[in-house]
Amino acid sequence: MAIERTLSIIKPDATRRNLTGKINAKFEEAGLRIVAQKRIQLTKAQAGEFYKVHAERPFYDELCDFMASEPVVVQVLEGDGAIAKNREVMGATNPADAAPGTIRAEYAESVGENSVHGSDAPETAAVEIAYFFSGLELVG
Ligand code: CMP
């Protein structure tokens, strides 16, 4: 496996419950390195642009409202096969389907408020990282 970078978001349901450290521990225990991280408050328009691939889905408006409701922590995770590894650590989108020990099994509240986002492929990871971080902010 090659060293990859992936974009991760700790979502408002998790920042509200002060779970940033516990979630970061899961990443680090899995061998993922947090090479950039910042806590920001998204506007609904910024959330909408990030999730525009879902614009036609029935949950899009609710998703954008939720992502703008409270601060998020955006981060870049680096490691061997980081994209797939992060998705493994996160667990399935719906916490009811997430494997035991995964972030979503332990912390997610619902399919919408599911604590974390992670890029799904190298192309999306590149676009998503560039949406939040400049090259100067990535310190490997
Ligand atoms: P995420 O991995 O961030 O990518 C898109 C998000 O849309 C997903 O996690 C969920 O938070 C959200 N989502 C997916 N399906 C639904 C649904 N049925 N209802 C509400 N939100 C959803």
mmCIF file of C-alpha atoms and ligand atoms in Angstrom:
data_model
loop_
_atom_site.group_PDB
_atom_site.id
_atom_site.type_symbol
_atom_site.label_atom_id
_atom_site.label_comp_id
_atom_site.label_asym_id
_atom_site.label_seq_id
_atom_site.Cartn_x
_atom_site.Cartn_y
_atom_site.Cartn_z
ATOM 1 C CA MET A 1 0.000 0.000 0.000
ATOM 2 C CA ALA A 2 1.128 3.529 -0.710
ATOM 3 C CA ILE A 3 1.235 6.390 1.764
ATOM 4 C CA GLU A 4 -1.970 8.377 1.203
ATOM 5 C CA ARG A 5 -3.710 11.403 2.662
ATOM 6 C CA THR A 6 -7.436 11.626 3.307
ATOM 7 C CA LEU A 7 -9.787 14.357 4.481
ATOM 8 C CA SER A 8 -11.591 13.730 7.754
ATOM 9 C CA ILE A 9 -14.291 15.816 9.435
ATOM 10 C CA ILE A 10 -15.327 15.441 13.052
ATOM 11 C CA LYS A 11 -18.964 16.522 12.781
ATOM 12 C CA PRO A 12 -21.085 18.796 15.034
ATOM 13 C CA ASP A 13 -22.732 15.931 16.961
ATOM 14 C CA ALA A 14 -19.244 14.830 18.089
ATOM 15 C CA THR A 15 -17.692 18.259 18.757
ATOM 16 C CA ARG A 16 -20.804 19.133 20.815
ATOM 17 C CA ARG A 17 -20.188 16.074 23.021
ATOM 18 C CA ASN A 18 -16.446 16.913 23.379
ATOM 19 C CA LEU A 19 -15.382 13.723 21.568
ATOM 20 C CA THR A 20 -12.541 15.148 19.432
ATOM 21 C CA GLY A 21 -9.792 13.589 21.550
ATOM 22 C CA LYS A 22 -11.463 10.177 21.771
ATOM 23 C CA ILE A 23 -11.993 10.101 17.997
ATOM 24 C CA ASN A 24 -8.427 11.244 17.316
ATOM 25 C CA ALA A 25 -7.172 8.430 19.558
ATOM 26 C CA LYS A 26 -8.977 5.918 17.303
ATOM 27 C CA PHE A 27 -7.181 7.341 14.257
ATOM 28 C CA GLU A 28 -3.784 7.272 15.946
ATOM 29 C CA GLU A 29 -4.283 3.754 17.320
ATOM 30 C CA ALA A 30 -4.971 2.615 13.737
ATOM 31 C CA GLY A 31 -1.650 4.102 12.566
ATOM 32 C CA LEU A 32 -3.104 7.221 10.969
ATOM 33 C CA ARG A 33 -1.139 10.437 11.537
ATOM 34 C CA ILE A 34 -3.002 13.767 11.882
ATOM 35 C CA VAL A 35 -0.868 16.013 9.642
ATOM 36 C CA ALA A 36 -3.261 19.001 9.648
ATOM 37 C CA GLN A 37 -6.210 19.934 11.831
ATOM 38 C CA LYS A 38 -8.403 22.945 12.560
ATOM 39 C CA ARG A 39 -11.704 23.668 14.267
ATOM 40 C CA ILE A 40 -13.979 25.831 12.140
ATOM 41 C CA GLN A 41 -17.611 26.923 11.914
ATOM 42 C CA LEU A 42 -18.996 26.256 8.415
ATOM 43 C CA THR A 43 -21.689 28.394 6.844
ATOM 44 C CA LYS A 44 -24.578 26.510 5.249
ATOM 45 C CA ALA A 45 -23.274 27.603 1.819
ATOM 46 C CA GLN A 46 -19.804 26.187 2.559
ATOM 47 C CA ALA A 47 -21.320 22.895 3.749
ATOM 48 C CA GLY A 48 -23.494 22.831 0.629
ATOM 49 C CA GLU A 49 -20.484 23.280 -1.648
ATOM 50 C CA PHE A 50 -18.576 20.517 0.132
ATOM 51 C CA TYR A 51 -21.503 18.085 -0.178
ATOM 52 C CA LYS A 52 -22.714 19.235 -3.630
ATOM 53 C CA VAL A 53 -22.433 15.675 -4.977
ATOM 54 C CA HIS A 54 -25.455 14.935 -2.738
ATOM 55 C CA ALA A 55 -27.454 18.006 -3.880
ATOM 56 C CA GLU A 56 -30.273 15.920 -5.365
ATOM 57 C CA ARG A 57 -30.637 13.623 -2.348
ATOM 58 C CA PRO A 58 -33.649 14.114 -0.065
ATOM 59 C CA PHE A 59 -31.417 14.591 2.996
ATOM 60 C CA TYR A 60 -29.206 17.312 1.419
ATOM 61 C CA ASP A 61 -30.837 20.337 3.074
ATOM 62 C CA GLU A 62 -30.892 18.648 6.484
ATOM 63 C CA LEU A 63 -27.243 17.583 6.027
ATOM 64 C CA CYS A 64 -26.138 21.152 5.215
ATOM 65 C CA ASP A 65 -28.083 22.607 8.171
ATOM 66 C CA PHE A 66 -26.527 20.026 10.477
ATOM 67 C CA MET A 67 -22.951 20.599 9.254
ATOM 68 C CA ALA A 68 -23.368 24.356 9.819
ATOM 69 C CA SER A 69 -25.093 23.982 13.191
ATOM 70 C CA GLU A 70 -21.968 23.918 15.376
ATOM 71 C CA PRO A 71 -18.186 23.800 14.872
ATOM 72 C CA VAL A 72 -16.483 20.940 13.043
ATOM 73 C CA VAL A 73 -12.873 19.764 13.179
ATOM 74 C CA VAL A 74 -11.414 19.278 9.699
ATOM 75 C CA GLN A 75 -8.242 17.263 9.458
ATOM 76 C CA VAL A 76 -5.894 15.495 7.085
ATOM 77 C CA LEU A 77 -4.941 11.941 8.015
ATOM 78 C CA GLU A 78 -1.844 10.345 6.526
ATOM 79 C CA GLY A 79 -0.709 6.738 6.436
ATOM 80 C CA ASP A 80 -0.367 3.522 4.537
ATOM 81 C CA GLY A 81 -3.637 3.091 2.609
ATOM 82 C CA ALA A 82 -5.088 5.965 4.648
ATOM 83 C CA ILE A 83 -8.315 6.319 2.641
ATOM 84 C CA ALA A 84 -9.495 2.734 3.163
ATOM 85 C CA LYS A 85 -8.037 2.556 6.675
ATOM 86 C CA ASN A 86 -9.950 5.645 7.750
ATOM 87 C CA ARG A 87 -13.192 4.231 6.339
ATOM 88 C CA GLU A 88 -12.549 1.039 8.300
ATOM 89 C CA VAL A 89 -11.958 2.983 11.523
ATOM 90 C CA MET A 90 -15.103 5.104 10.924
ATOM 91 C CA GLY A 91 -17.414 2.131 10.257
ATOM 92 C CA ALA A 92 -20.538 2.068 8.076
ATOM 93 C CA THR A 93 -22.422 5.338 7.366
ATOM 94 C CA ASN A 94 -25.425 4.108 9.359
ATOM 95 C CA PRO A 95 -24.294 3.385 12.935
ATOM 96 C CA ALA A 96 -26.801 0.509 13.079
ATOM 97 C CA ASP A 97 -24.618 -1.263 10.483
ATOM 98 C CA ALA A 98 -21.219 -0.197 11.853
ATOM 99 C CA ALA A 99 -18.859 -2.917 13.140
ATOM 100 C CA PRO A 100 -18.156 -3.013 16.884
ATOM 101 C CA GLY A 101 -15.251 -0.808 17.946
ATOM 102 C CA THR A 102 -15.616 1.610 15.038
ATOM 103 C CA ILE A 103 -16.124 5.335 15.643
ATOM 104 C CA ARG A 104 -19.684 5.297 14.322
ATOM 105 C CA ALA A 105 -20.637 2.191 16.322
ATOM 106 C CA GLU A 106 -19.387 3.843 19.500
ATOM 107 C CA TYR A 107 -20.318 7.474 18.992
ATOM 108 C CA ALA A 108 -22.705 8.168 16.074
ATOM 109 C CA GLU A 109 -26.255 9.164 16.962
ATOM 110 C CA SER A 110 -27.983 8.422 13.617
ATOM 111 C CA VAL A 111 -27.262 8.050 9.893
ATOM 112 C CA GLY A 112 -27.377 11.832 9.545
ATOM 113 C CA GLU A 113 -25.524 12.698 12.747
ATOM 114 C CA ASN A 114 -22.805 10.117 12.307
ATOM 115 C CA SER A 115 -19.836 11.848 13.990
ATOM 116 C CA VAL A 116 -17.274 11.663 11.170
ATOM 117 C CA HIS A 117 -16.784 12.063 7.429
ATOM 118 C CA GLY A 118 -13.949 10.526 5.409
ATOM 119 C CA SER A 119 -13.012 10.788 1.722
ATOM 120 C CA ASP A 120 -14.030 7.763 -0.347
ATOM 121 C CA ALA A 121 -11.323 7.702 -3.073
ATOM 122 C CA PRO A 122 -7.980 9.318 -4.005
ATOM 123 C CA GLU A 123 -9.622 11.811 -6.392
ATOM 124 C CA THR A 124 -12.179 12.978 -3.827
ATOM 125 C CA ALA A 125 -9.505 13.081 -1.104
ATOM 126 C CA ALA A 126 -7.422 15.509 -3.204
ATOM 127 C CA VAL A 127 -10.415 17.780 -3.874
ATOM 128 C CA GLU A 128 -11.673 17.645 -0.282
ATOM 129 C CA ILE A 129 -8.228 18.351 1.247
ATOM 130 C CA ALA A 130 -7.779 21.341 -1.080
ATOM 131 C CA TYR A 131 -11.222 22.648 -0.046
ATOM 132 C CA PHE A 132 -10.025 23.182 3.528
ATOM 133 C CA PHE A 133 -6.215 23.332 3.526
ATOM 134 C CA SER A 134 -3.420 25.031 1.616
ATOM 135 C CA GLY A 135 -0.206 23.119 0.940
ATOM 136 C CA LEU A 136 1.572 25.208 3.595
ATOM 137 C CA GLU A 137 -0.796 23.856 6.270
ATOM 138 C CA LEU A 138 0.071 20.200 5.593
ATOM 139 C CA VAL A 139 3.001 19.211 7.755
ATOM 140 C CA GLY A 140 3.770 15.520 7.339
HETATM 141 P P1 CMP B 1 -20.780 11.345 5.022
HETATM 142 O O1 CMP B 1 -19.816 10.222 4.993
HETATM 143 O O2 CMP B 1 -20.332 12.634 5.570
HETATM 144 O O3 CMP B 1 -21.317 11.582 3.524
HETATM 145 C C1 CMP B 1 -22.610 12.072 3.244
HETATM 146 C C2 CMP B 1 -23.453 12.198 4.450
HETATM 147 O O4 CMP B 1 -24.852 12.275 4.215
HETATM 148 C C3 CMP B 1 -23.307 10.943 5.303
HETATM 149 O O5 CMP B 1 -22.035 10.874 5.861
HETATM 150 C C4 CMP B 1 -24.456 11.107 6.263
HETATM 151 O O6 CMP B 1 -24.129 11.949 7.343
HETATM 152 C C5 CMP B 1 -25.478 11.806 5.391
HETATM 153 N N1 CMP B 1 -26.529 10.860 5.045
HETATM 154 C C6 CMP B 1 -26.417 9.753 4.300
HETATM 155 N N2 CMP B 1 -27.615 9.124 4.224
HETATM 156 C C7 CMP B 1 -28.495 9.863 4.947
HETATM 157 C C8 CMP B 1 -29.860 9.738 5.255
HETATM 158 N N3 CMP B 1 -30.574 8.717 4.797
HETATM 159 N N4 CMP B 1 -30.419 10.682 6.033
HETATM 160 C C9 CMP B 1 -29.684 11.737 6.492
HETATM 161 N N5 CMP B 1 -28.375 11.904 6.221
HETATM 162 C C10 CMP B 1 -27.785 10.972 5.469
#
